[in-house]
Short mmCIF file of C-alpha atoms and ligand atoms in Angstrom, two decimals:
data_model
loop_
_atom_site.label_atom_id
_atom_site.label_comp_id
_atom_site.label_asym_id
_atom_site.label_seq_id
_atom_site.Cartn_x
_atom_site.Cartn_y
_atom_site.Cartn_z
CA MET A 25 0.00 -0.02 0.01
CA PRO A 26 1.31 3.50 -0.72
CA GLU A 27 2.38 5.71 2.18
CA LEU A 28 -0.74 7.28 3.77
CA ASN A 29 0.58 10.84 3.86
CA GLU A 30 1.69 10.58 0.21
CA ALA A 31 -1.82 9.46 -0.79
CA ILE A 32 -3.39 12.37 1.11
CA LYS A 33 -0.99 14.77 -0.50
CA LYS A 34 -1.99 13.54 -3.93
CA ASP A 35 -5.68 14.14 -3.06
CA HIS A 36 -6.40 10.43 -3.41
CA SER A 37 -9.52 8.98 -1.84
CA PHE A 38 -9.36 6.23 0.77
CA TRP A 39 -10.42 3.76 -1.91
CA GLN A 40 -7.56 4.85 -4.21
CA TYR A 41 -5.10 4.67 -1.32
CA LYS A 42 -6.37 1.23 -0.22
CA TYR A 43 -6.25 -0.10 -3.79
CA GLY A 44 -2.50 0.00 -3.61
CA ASP A 45 -0.04 0.81 -6.34
CA TYR A 46 -1.62 1.42 -9.68
CA SER A 47 0.19 1.64 -12.99
CA ALA A 48 -1.40 4.13 -15.31
CA ASN A 49 -1.39 3.62 -19.07
CA ALA A 50 1.02 5.78 -21.05
CA ALA A 51 -0.06 9.25 -22.05
CA LEU A 52 -0.99 9.78 -25.72
CA PRO A 53 2.28 10.58 -27.55
CA GLY A 54 2.42 13.81 -29.60
CA GLY A 55 1.30 13.63 -33.23
CA CYS A 56 -1.82 13.54 -35.37
CA TYR A 57 -4.45 10.90 -35.00
CA GLU A 58 -7.80 9.93 -36.54
CA THR A 59 -10.42 7.96 -34.77
CA ASP A 60 -14.07 7.02 -35.11
CA VAL A 61 -14.91 7.86 -31.45
CA LEU A 62 -13.00 9.95 -28.93
CA VAL A 63 -14.10 9.85 -25.29
CA ILE A 64 -12.81 12.58 -22.99
CA GLY A 65 -12.84 11.47 -19.30
CA ALA A 66 -12.32 7.98 -17.95
CA GLY A 67 -14.79 7.64 -15.10
CA TYR A 68 -17.90 5.46 -15.06
CA THR A 69 -19.50 7.39 -17.95
CA GLY A 70 -16.54 7.34 -20.34
CA LEU A 71 -15.34 3.83 -19.62
CA THR A 72 -18.78 2.27 -19.86
CA CYS A 73 -19.52 4.14 -23.08
CA ALA A 74 -16.20 2.94 -24.57
CA ARG A 75 -16.82 -0.64 -23.52
CA GLU A 76 -20.35 -0.73 -24.84
CA ILE A 77 -19.43 0.72 -28.24
CA GLY A 78 -16.65 -1.89 -28.58
CA LYS A 79 -19.05 -4.63 -27.58
CA ASP A 80 -21.58 -3.62 -30.18
CA ASP A 81 -19.29 -2.86 -33.13
CA LYS A 82 -15.59 -3.74 -33.15
CA THR A 83 -14.98 -1.89 -36.45
CA ASN A 84 -14.87 1.44 -34.68
CA ARG A 85 -11.61 2.86 -33.35
CA VAL A 86 -12.41 4.14 -29.83
CA MET A 87 -9.86 6.30 -27.98
CA VAL A 88 -10.27 7.43 -24.37
CA LEU A 89 -8.26 10.27 -22.81
CA ASP A 90 -8.09 11.25 -19.18
CA ALA A 91 -6.18 14.16 -17.72
CA ASN A 92 -5.28 12.10 -14.65
CA GLU A 93 -5.34 8.44 -13.80
CA ILE A 94 -8.64 6.76 -14.63
CA GLY A 95 -11.07 7.19 -11.75
CA PHE A 96 -9.31 10.25 -10.41
CA GLY A 97 -12.69 12.05 -10.61
CA ALA A 98 -15.81 11.20 -8.65
CA SER A 99 -15.74 7.60 -9.93
CA GLY A 100 -12.73 6.71 -7.78
CA ARG A 101 -13.72 8.59 -4.67
CA ASN A 102 -17.48 8.31 -4.08
CA GLY A 103 -19.50 6.60 -1.32
CA GLY A 104 -20.11 3.58 -3.58
CA PHE A 105 -23.95 3.67 -3.17
CA ASN A 106 -25.50 1.86 -6.10
CA MET A 107 -28.75 3.65 -5.59
CA THR A 108 -31.92 4.88 -7.30
CA LEU A 109 -32.15 8.49 -6.25
CA PHE A 110 -32.56 10.69 -9.37
CA GLY A 111 -31.58 14.35 -9.05
CA VAL A 112 -32.00 15.72 -5.57
CA GLU A 113 -35.41 14.47 -4.45
CA PRO A 114 -38.40 12.82 -6.25
CA GLU A 115 -40.62 15.68 -5.03
CA LEU A 116 -38.42 18.25 -6.87
CA THR A 117 -38.45 16.11 -10.05
CA LEU A 118 -42.22 15.92 -9.72
CA MET A 119 -42.57 19.62 -9.27
CA ARG A 120 -40.35 20.51 -12.26
CA TRP A 121 -41.04 17.66 -14.68
CA GLY A 122 -44.42 16.16 -13.73
CA LYS A 123 -45.51 12.66 -12.69
CA ASP A 124 -44.89 10.71 -15.94
CA LYS A 125 -41.33 11.92 -16.19
CA THR A 126 -40.71 11.28 -12.48
CA ARG A 127 -42.01 7.74 -12.96
CA GLU A 128 -39.82 7.26 -15.99
CA ALA A 129 -36.75 8.63 -14.17
CA GLN A 130 -37.35 6.24 -11.19
CA ALA A 131 -37.65 3.29 -13.59
CA TYR A 132 -34.44 4.34 -15.32
CA MET A 133 -32.63 4.43 -11.98
CA GLN A 134 -33.90 1.05 -10.96
CA LYS A 135 -32.71 -0.30 -14.30
CA ALA A 136 -29.34 1.44 -13.69
CA VAL A 137 -28.87 -0.27 -10.35
CA GLN A 138 -29.71 -3.65 -11.92
CA TYR A 139 -27.36 -2.89 -14.82
CA VAL A 140 -24.41 -2.35 -12.39
CA LYS A 141 -25.29 -5.44 -10.34
CA ASP A 142 -25.65 -7.63 -13.45
CA LEU A 143 -22.33 -6.42 -14.85
CA ILE A 144 -20.49 -7.12 -11.59
CA GLU A 145 -22.05 -10.59 -11.34
CA SER A 146 -21.73 -11.63 -14.98
CA GLU A 147 -18.11 -10.44 -15.25
CA ASN A 148 -17.26 -11.54 -11.71
CA LEU A 149 -15.82 -8.10 -11.05
CA ASP A 150 -13.66 -7.47 -7.98
CA SER A 151 -15.77 -4.47 -6.92
CA ASP A 152 -16.48 -5.62 -3.28
CA TYR A 153 -20.20 -5.39 -4.15
CA GLU A 154 -22.85 -6.06 -1.49
CA HIS A 155 -26.51 -5.85 -2.49
CA THR A 156 -27.68 -5.10 1.03
CA GLY A 157 -30.30 -2.35 0.49
CA MET A 158 -30.44 1.16 1.78
CA LEU A 159 -32.12 3.02 4.65
CA ARG A 160 -33.16 6.64 4.25
CA VAL A 161 -33.58 8.02 7.72
CA ALA A 162 -35.24 11.01 9.41
CA TYR A 163 -34.03 12.52 12.76
CA THR A 164 -37.04 14.63 13.71
CA ASP A 165 -40.82 14.42 13.39
CA LYS A 166 -40.82 17.14 10.73
CA GLN A 167 -38.25 15.18 8.68
CA ALA A 168 -40.20 11.97 9.24
CA ARG A 169 -43.46 13.52 8.01
CA ARG A 170 -41.64 14.61 4.81
CA LEU A 171 -40.03 11.17 4.45
CA LYS A 172 -43.40 9.49 4.71
CA LYS A 173 -44.65 11.65 1.80
CA THR A 174 -41.52 10.71 -0.19
CA TYR A 175 -42.38 7.07 0.59
CA GLU A 176 -45.92 7.54 -0.61
CA LEU A 177 -44.82 9.12 -3.85
CA LEU A 178 -42.15 6.48 -4.55
CA SER A 179 -44.62 3.68 -3.79
CA ASP A 180 -47.10 5.23 -6.17
CA ILE A 181 -44.68 5.36 -9.12
CA THR A 182 -42.85 2.02 -8.63
CA LYS A 183 -43.77 -1.57 -8.47
CA PRO A 184 -45.00 -2.92 -5.07
CA GLY A 185 -42.20 -3.98 -2.74
CA SER A 186 -39.68 -1.47 -4.04
CA PHE A 187 -39.83 0.49 -0.77
CA GLU A 188 -40.87 -0.14 2.81
CA TYR A 189 -41.49 2.36 5.59
CA TYR A 190 -40.17 1.74 9.14
CA ASP A 191 -41.01 3.76 12.22
CA GLY A 192 -38.32 4.61 14.75
CA ALA A 193 -38.72 1.45 16.83
CA GLU A 194 -38.58 -0.78 13.69
CA THR A 195 -35.42 1.05 12.51
CA GLN A 196 -33.83 0.71 15.93
CA LYS A 197 -33.98 -3.12 15.52
CA ARG A 198 -31.60 -2.72 12.54
CA LEU A 199 -29.27 -0.05 13.86
CA ASN A 200 -28.64 1.11 17.41
CA CYS A 201 -29.03 4.81 16.60
CA PRO A 202 -31.20 6.50 19.25
CA HIS A 203 -32.13 9.51 17.02
CA ILE A 204 -33.98 7.92 14.08
CA LYS A 205 -37.72 8.72 13.91
CA GLY A 206 -38.53 6.88 10.74
CA ALA A 207 -36.91 5.35 7.60
CA ILE A 208 -37.56 4.19 4.08
CA TYR A 209 -35.91 0.88 3.30
CA GLU A 210 -35.11 0.07 -0.27
CA PRO A 211 -33.94 -3.54 -0.69
CA GLU A 212 -32.83 -3.45 -4.36
CA THR A 213 -29.73 -1.30 -3.92
CA GLY A 214 -26.13 -1.98 -2.92
CA VAL A 215 -22.66 -0.70 -2.24
CA LEU A 216 -19.34 -1.14 -4.03
CA ASP A 217 -15.73 -0.06 -3.75
CA PRO A 218 -15.54 2.72 -6.32
CA SER A 219 -11.90 2.55 -7.05
CA LYS A 220 -11.81 -1.25 -7.53
CA HIS A 221 -14.92 -0.93 -9.71
CA VAL A 222 -13.62 1.83 -11.97
CA ARG A 223 -10.38 -0.08 -12.57
CA SER A 224 -12.41 -3.14 -13.47
CA LEU A 225 -14.30 -1.02 -15.96
CA LYS A 226 -11.01 -0.02 -17.51
CA ILE A 227 -10.00 -3.64 -18.03
CA LEU A 228 -13.40 -4.43 -19.61
CA ALA A 229 -13.17 -1.42 -21.92
CA GLU A 230 -9.72 -2.41 -23.08
CA ARG A 231 -10.93 -5.98 -23.61
CA GLU A 232 -13.47 -4.57 -26.03
CA GLY A 233 -10.74 -2.77 -27.96
CA ALA A 234 -10.76 0.76 -26.45
CA GLU A 235 -7.37 2.53 -26.34
CA ILE A 236 -7.04 4.33 -23.04
CA TYR A 237 -4.48 7.09 -22.52
CA GLU A 238 -4.00 8.44 -19.02
CA ASN A 239 -2.41 11.73 -17.89
CA THR A 240 -3.48 13.26 -21.20
CA LYS A 241 -5.38 16.48 -20.77
CA VAL A 242 -7.64 17.92 -23.51
CA ILE A 243 -7.05 21.60 -23.88
CA GLY A 244 -9.24 22.47 -26.85
CA ILE A 245 -12.14 21.23 -28.94
CA SER A 246 -13.19 22.61 -32.31
CA LYS A 247 -14.92 21.46 -35.47
CA HIS A 248 -13.29 21.31 -38.94
CA GLN A 249 -14.91 20.00 -42.11
CA GLY A 250 -17.50 18.05 -40.15
CA LEU A 251 -14.97 16.38 -37.90
CA CYS A 252 -14.33 17.10 -34.16
CA VAL A 253 -10.78 18.27 -33.60
CA VAL A 254 -9.41 17.69 -30.13
CA GLN A 255 -6.17 19.23 -28.92
CA THR A 256 -3.92 17.93 -26.14
CA ASP A 257 -0.50 19.41 -25.23
CA GLY A 258 1.26 17.55 -28.02
CA ALA A 259 -1.43 15.80 -30.05
CA THR A 260 -4.29 16.61 -32.41
CA ILE A 261 -7.02 14.01 -32.77
CA LYS A 262 -9.69 14.15 -35.44
CA ALA A 263 -12.78 12.18 -34.46
CA LYS A 264 -16.09 11.51 -36.20
CA LYS A 265 -17.85 11.35 -32.83
CA LEU A 266 -16.88 12.97 -29.57
CA VAL A 267 -18.13 12.08 -26.11
CA ILE A 268 -17.51 14.62 -23.29
CA ALA A 269 -17.48 12.67 -20.05
CA THR A 270 -15.61 15.17 -17.89
CA ASN A 271 -18.39 15.54 -15.30
CA ALA A 272 -17.51 18.35 -12.79
CA TRP A 273 -14.60 19.57 -14.93
CA THR A 274 -16.75 20.15 -18.05
CA GLN A 275 -16.74 24.01 -17.61
CA ASN A 276 -12.98 23.99 -18.17
CA LEU A 277 -13.07 22.58 -21.65
CA LYS A 278 -12.28 25.24 -24.19
CA SER A 279 -14.98 24.61 -26.77
CA SER A 280 -18.32 26.37 -27.22
CA PRO A 281 -19.96 28.81 -24.69
CA LYS A 282 -22.63 26.12 -24.21
CA ILE A 283 -20.21 23.59 -22.74
CA SER A 284 -18.77 26.10 -20.25
CA SER A 285 -22.26 26.87 -18.86
CA VAL A 286 -23.96 23.48 -18.63
CA GLN A 287 -22.86 22.80 -15.08
CA SER A 288 -20.57 23.70 -12.22
CA PRO A 289 -18.63 21.65 -9.63
CA VAL A 290 -19.79 21.25 -6.03
CA TRP A 291 -17.51 19.62 -3.46
CA THR A 292 -18.49 16.91 -1.03
CA TYR A 293 -16.28 15.35 1.69
CA GLN A 294 -15.91 11.97 3.26
CA ILE A 295 -14.07 10.34 6.23
CA VAL A 296 -13.47 6.72 7.15
CA THR A 297 -12.86 5.24 10.58
CA GLU A 298 -10.26 2.76 11.73
CA PRO A 299 -11.56 -0.86 11.60
CA LEU A 300 -14.19 -1.48 14.30
CA THR A 301 -13.62 -4.12 17.00
CA GLN A 302 -16.16 -6.95 17.51
CA GLU A 303 -17.43 -5.16 20.62
CA GLN A 304 -17.95 -1.93 18.66
CA TRP A 305 -19.92 -3.75 15.96
CA ALA A 306 -22.03 -5.46 18.64
CA SER A 307 -22.69 -2.10 20.34
CA ILE A 308 -24.17 -0.50 17.19
CA ASN A 309 -26.04 -3.59 16.00
CA TRP A 310 -25.87 -2.55 12.29
CA ASP A 311 -27.93 -5.55 11.21
CA GLY A 312 -27.91 -6.30 7.46
CA ARG A 313 -25.03 -3.99 6.41
CA MET A 314 -27.47 -1.70 4.54
CA SER A 315 -26.19 1.70 3.50
CA ILE A 316 -27.69 4.78 5.17
CA GLU A 317 -28.60 8.27 3.96
CA ASP A 318 -30.53 10.84 5.90
CA ASN A 319 -33.31 12.92 4.34
CA ARG A 320 -31.72 16.28 5.24
CA GLN A 321 -31.35 18.73 2.36
CA LEU A 322 -27.57 18.68 2.91
CA VAL A 323 -27.61 14.93 3.09
CA HIS A 324 -25.21 12.62 5.02
CA TYR A 325 -24.37 9.23 3.60
CA MET A 326 -22.90 6.43 5.66
CA ARG A 327 -21.94 2.77 5.02
CA ILE A 328 -19.82 -0.15 6.12
CA THR A 329 -16.71 -1.03 4.05
CA LYS A 330 -15.71 -4.57 3.16
CA CYS A 331 -12.58 -4.03 5.30
CA GLY A 332 -14.67 -3.47 8.42
CA ARG A 333 -14.78 0.31 8.78
CA ILE A 334 -17.49 2.96 8.58
CA THR A 335 -17.32 5.79 6.11
CA ILE A 336 -19.49 8.85 6.24
CA GLY A 337 -19.74 11.81 3.88
CA GLY A 338 -21.90 14.80 2.99
CA GLY A 339 -23.30 17.45 5.36
CA SER A 340 -21.95 20.78 4.27
CA ILE A 341 -20.70 21.33 0.73
CA GLY A 342 -17.81 23.28 -0.90
CA ILE A 343 -18.37 25.93 -3.54
CA GLU A 344 -15.46 27.67 -5.24
CA TYR A 345 -15.58 31.35 -6.19
CA ASN A 346 -13.65 30.51 -9.39
CA ASP A 347 -15.03 27.19 -10.53
CA LYS A 348 -12.12 26.80 -13.03
CA LYS A 349 -9.68 26.29 -10.11
CA MET A 350 -11.08 22.90 -9.03
CA ASP A 351 -8.98 22.85 -5.86
CA LEU A 352 -11.20 22.37 -2.81
CA TRP A 353 -9.96 18.91 -2.01
CA LYS A 354 -9.66 19.49 1.70
CA ASP A 355 -11.99 20.99 4.31
CA GLU A 356 -11.00 20.42 7.97
CA LYS A 357 -14.22 21.98 9.32
CA ILE A 358 -16.47 19.76 7.28
CA TRP A 359 -14.37 16.68 8.17
CA ALA A 360 -14.65 17.56 11.86
CA ASP A 361 -18.48 17.98 11.51
CA LEU A 362 -18.70 14.59 9.82
CA GLU A 363 -16.84 12.97 12.77
CA ARG A 364 -19.13 14.70 15.20
CA HIS A 365 -22.21 13.60 13.21
CA LEU A 366 -21.01 9.96 13.17
CA LYS A 367 -20.46 9.97 16.88
CA TRP A 368 -23.78 11.64 17.52
CA MET A 369 -25.56 8.99 15.42
CA LEU A 370 -23.70 6.05 16.94
CA PRO A 371 -22.80 7.21 20.49
CA THR A 372 -21.17 3.89 21.44
CA LEU A 373 -18.41 4.80 18.95
CA HIS A 374 -17.51 7.96 20.84
CA ASP A 375 -13.79 7.17 20.91
CA ILE A 376 -13.37 5.72 17.43
CA LYS A 377 -10.45 7.22 15.47
CA ILE A 378 -10.69 8.59 11.95
CA HIS A 379 -8.22 6.93 9.60
CA TYR A 380 -8.52 8.88 6.35
CA LYS A 381 -10.28 11.98 4.94
CA TRP A 382 -10.86 13.14 1.39
CA GLY A 383 -13.00 15.23 -0.88
CA GLY A 384 -14.35 15.14 -4.39
CA CYS A 385 -16.48 17.12 -6.78
CA VAL A 386 -19.86 16.42 -8.36
CA SER A 387 -21.48 18.03 -11.35
CA VAL A 388 -24.41 20.28 -10.52
CA ASN A 389 -26.65 22.11 -12.96
CA VAL A 390 -29.22 24.82 -12.43
CA ASP A 391 -32.29 22.55 -12.23
CA MET A 392 -30.33 19.76 -10.54
CA THR A 393 -31.51 17.23 -13.06
CA PRO A 394 -29.16 14.97 -15.02
CA GLU A 395 -28.70 15.93 -18.63
CA ILE A 396 -27.34 14.27 -21.81
CA GLY A 397 -27.01 16.89 -24.56
CA PHE A 398 -25.41 17.70 -27.89
CA ILE A 399 -23.11 20.51 -28.97
CA GLY A 400 -23.98 21.69 -32.46
CA ASP A 401 -24.95 18.56 -34.38
CA ASN A 402 -25.33 15.10 -32.82
CA ASN A 403 -21.63 14.30 -33.17
CA ILE A 404 -20.64 15.87 -29.82
CA ILE A 405 -22.42 14.36 -26.86
CA TYR A 406 -22.01 15.40 -23.24
CA SER A 407 -23.34 14.17 -19.91
CA THR A 408 -23.57 16.31 -16.77
CA GLY A 409 -25.63 17.04 -13.68
CA CYS A 410 -25.47 13.63 -11.97
CA ILE A 411 -24.96 15.37 -8.59
CA GLY A 412 -23.98 13.01 -5.82
CA HIS A 413 -26.17 10.25 -7.25
CA GLY A 414 -24.23 9.05 -10.21
CA VAL A 415 -22.79 5.61 -9.44
CA SER A 416 -25.56 3.64 -11.15
CA LEU A 417 -26.85 6.55 -13.32
CA THR A 418 -23.53 7.35 -15.08
CA GLN A 419 -23.03 3.67 -15.99
CA LEU A 420 -26.37 3.29 -17.61
CA ASN A 421 -25.81 6.75 -19.18
CA GLY A 422 -22.60 5.26 -20.68
CA ARG A 423 -24.71 2.56 -22.32
CA LEU A 424 -27.18 5.13 -23.53
CA ILE A 425 -24.48 7.36 -24.99
CA ALA A 426 -23.04 4.33 -26.82
CA ASP A 427 -26.44 4.00 -28.49
CA LEU A 428 -26.37 7.64 -29.49
CA VAL A 429 -22.81 7.31 -30.86
CA LEU A 430 -23.81 4.27 -32.88
CA GLU A 431 -26.95 6.16 -34.03
CA LYS A 432 -29.30 3.48 -32.67
CA GLU A 433 -32.76 4.35 -31.51
CA THR A 434 -33.40 2.36 -28.36
CA SER A 435 -35.63 2.59 -25.32
CA LEU A 436 -32.68 4.25 -23.53
CA THR A 437 -32.17 6.97 -26.10
CA LYS A 438 -35.84 7.96 -25.68
CA PHE A 439 -35.25 8.79 -22.03
CA TRP A 440 -36.33 12.44 -21.56
CA ILE A 441 -32.99 13.70 -20.16
CA VAL A 442 -31.58 13.27 -23.67
CA ASN A 443 -31.49 16.66 -25.39
CA ARG A 444 -33.81 18.07 -22.75
CA LYS A 445 -34.44 21.78 -22.13
CA ALA A 446 -31.65 22.99 -19.87
CA ILE A 447 -31.03 26.25 -18.05
CA PRO A 448 -27.47 27.67 -18.46
CA MET A 449 -25.40 28.61 -15.41
CA PRO A 450 -25.38 32.36 -14.70
CA PRO A 451 -22.53 34.04 -16.55
CA GLY A 452 -19.33 35.01 -14.65
CA ASN A 453 -17.89 33.86 -11.36
CA LEU A 454 -19.77 36.29 -9.18
CA LEU A 455 -23.30 35.51 -10.31
CA ARG A 456 -22.66 31.77 -10.39
CA TYR A 457 -21.05 31.78 -6.96
CA LEU A 458 -23.81 33.94 -5.36
CA GLY A 459 -26.50 31.74 -7.02
CA ALA A 460 -24.86 28.58 -5.62
CA LYS A 461 -24.47 30.13 -2.18
CA LEU A 462 -28.08 31.19 -2.16
CA VAL A 463 -29.26 27.66 -3.00
CA ALA A 464 -26.97 26.12 -0.36
CA GLY A 465 -28.17 28.67 2.18
CA ALA A 466 -31.83 27.82 1.37
CA LEU A 467 -31.12 24.08 1.84
CA LYS A 468 -29.37 24.81 5.14
CA ALA A 469 -32.36 26.91 6.29
CA VAL A 470 -34.79 24.00 5.62
CA ASP A 471 -32.55 21.67 7.68
CA PHE A 472 -32.37 24.25 10.42
CA TYR A 473 -36.17 24.59 10.48
CA GLU A 474 -36.77 20.83 10.40
CA GLU A 475 -34.13 20.00 13.00
CA GLY A 476 -35.20 22.51 15.64
CA LYS A 477 -33.39 21.72 18.88
CA LEU A 478 -31.14 19.20 17.15
CA LYS A 479 -29.10 22.13 15.83
CA ASN A 480 -27.23 21.98 19.12
CA ARG A 481 -26.73 18.23 18.88
CA TYR A 482 -22.94 18.29 18.78
CA VAL A 483 -22.58 20.48 21.87
CA GLU A 484 -21.36 18.32 24.75
C1 LIG B 26 -17.17 12.22 -2.46
C2 LIG B 26 -18.23 11.72 -3.42
C3 LIG B 26 -19.20 10.80 -2.99
C4 LIG B 26 -20.20 10.38 -3.88
N1 LIG B 26 -20.96 9.35 -3.52
C5 LIG B 26 -21.87 8.80 -4.38
C6 LIG B 26 -22.63 7.67 -4.01
O1 LIG B 26 -22.42 7.10 -2.95
N2 LIG B 26 -23.54 7.23 -4.89
C7 LIG B 26 -23.77 7.80 -6.07
O2 LIG B 26 -24.65 7.39 -6.80
N3 LIG B 26 -23.00 8.85 -6.49
C8 LIG B 26 -22.00 9.35 -5.66
N4 LIG B 26 -21.23 10.35 -6.11
C9 LIG B 26 -21.35 10.83 -7.50
C10 LIG B 26 -20.71 9.88 -8.48
O3 LIG B 26 -19.44 9.45 -7.99
C11 LIG B 26 -20.50 10.56 -9.84
O4 LIG B 26 -21.78 11.04 -10.30
C12 LIG B 26 -19.94 9.68 -10.91
O5 LIG B 26 -18.82 8.98 -10.43
C13 LIG B 26 -19.51 10.54 -12.13
O6 LIG B 26 -18.84 9.73 -13.08
P1 LIG B 26 -18.30 10.34 -14.43
O7 LIG B 26 -17.65 9.26 -15.15
O8 LIG B 26 -19.41 11.00 -15.14
O9 LIG B 26 -17.27 11.45 -13.98
P2 LIG B 26 -15.92 11.39 -13.21
O10 LIG B 26 -15.68 10.12 -12.47
O11 LIG B 26 -15.80 12.61 -12.39
O12 LIG B 26 -14.81 11.43 -14.41
C14 LIG B 26 -14.53 12.59 -15.10
C15 LIG B 26 -13.10 12.40 -15.64
O13 LIG B 26 -12.76 13.42 -16.58
C16 LIG B 26 -11.39 13.69 -16.50
N5 LIG B 26 -11.14 14.98 -17.09
C17 LIG B 26 -11.59 16.20 -16.64
N6 LIG B 26 -11.15 17.16 -17.51
C18 LIG B 26 -10.44 16.57 -18.45
C19 LIG B 26 -9.70 17.06 -19.61
N7 LIG B 26 -9.64 18.35 -19.89
N8 LIG B 26 -9.11 16.14 -20.37
C20 LIG B 26 -9.15 14.83 -20.15
N9 LIG B 26 -9.81 14.31 -19.03
C21 LIG B 26 -10.44 15.17 -18.21
C22 LIG B 26 -11.10 13.64 -14.95
O14 LIG B 26 -9.76 13.41 -14.67
C23 LIG B 26 -12.02 12.49 -14.54
O15 LIG B 26 -11.29 11.29 -14.40
C24 LIG B 26 -20.22 10.89 -5.25
C25 LIG B 26 -19.27 11.82 -5.64
C26 LIG B 26 -18.30 12.23 -4.79
C27 LIG B 26 -17.25 13.22 -5.24
#
């Protein structure tokens, strides 16, 4: 395993650190290239898309470029929840897009979770996958009332048995957390090790013929005589089709004004404990190893790792004034809040030590709804806005984008997020930053209102 401090210095996640030494593929050498498909970004979206194109049609040359090592982005540093939450909340999707589209989105997400599970099982991937379900919990009566409404909506738009509702006492049987007032249990979800998983996706994509170049940053995109022309430091690549899978970095691509305004990065942070002792496990009675999210607006997410630790993330978020900088990897205050929240939830772990801390960025757009869009004609395809709920979504999106690249009309390509109406980010750093701060402030205010006396919960 690499040295811990070295890994922290490189802004690696716990999963990347724990994975051990990794040998990146060579960067793309300088020169001129021609390809059928060029994918920029080697996370779940880009690698899945490359694999699926190769699987369907081996005659295409598919090149994938990543500015860093594959999985350096959110795909190698997330919570690993293979989950069905679309956008922020089903209620918001309902309000903005109506019931039919909310139902369709939920069905897509359920399909996405199954797609990931099937891939892991059929390819026997070393992703430490556990299909143990998820609990969405409320800490106060106000939150529980809202959670019950979410449950009713989800039950109405999905097949029976997709969700169950537990009261506080029922939840307590599954987790010794004294503060839970109610929970939604969703059995058909799971957790994975994101770094192991993304590296398995690389192997699969290469097996289908994709050429993957790491540490190769794209610095410009243009069009010339109907072809997409992509520029790196030393190379020029002409591609018939271009897939932009750069997620939270998309605003940095020098291309059209559209691409720089489709989304903006928001930072989320995570910590992981040292391994728990048998006594500690017994004291919290986490029965069933299900993952846990709360239904706060600034959500916390918490799960068990295969190596016997607990990781928790979320709570406050990071917003950069200049979103081109992409440099908010660390936040000591948010990490300390996460530790306090973990110990508040599971008081018997009051003296557990934190082993590792990291951060990562997610792609957020104005209406907080995932989007797959085109730049100019249909030869440049991008995917953004998967927020913190992209583990399953981005992988099925990768399959969907493969269909678009191969110009196939499928049930996936009819999904309404494809070429949907989108609202551009406000122009300029100041407006964008103030807008994001305003939204974050409003979310915080709802939590403050719903949590009442709990706002002092961390005070000893
Ligand atoms: C801390 C954290 C926790 C999360 N937890 C969960 C969770 O539990 N469940 C869930 O569903 N979702 C979660 N998410 C969200 C989820 O991880 C993402 O939605 C998903 O991984 C995005 O995948 P992607 O392939 O689209 O993008 P990414 O994995 O971000 O990949 C984008 C890639 O593009 C590359 N790139 C950027 N610019 C360039 C350039 N100019 N040239 C070449 N390459 C470039 C980057 O290096 C990067 O590798 C979390 C995210 C974070 C950060």
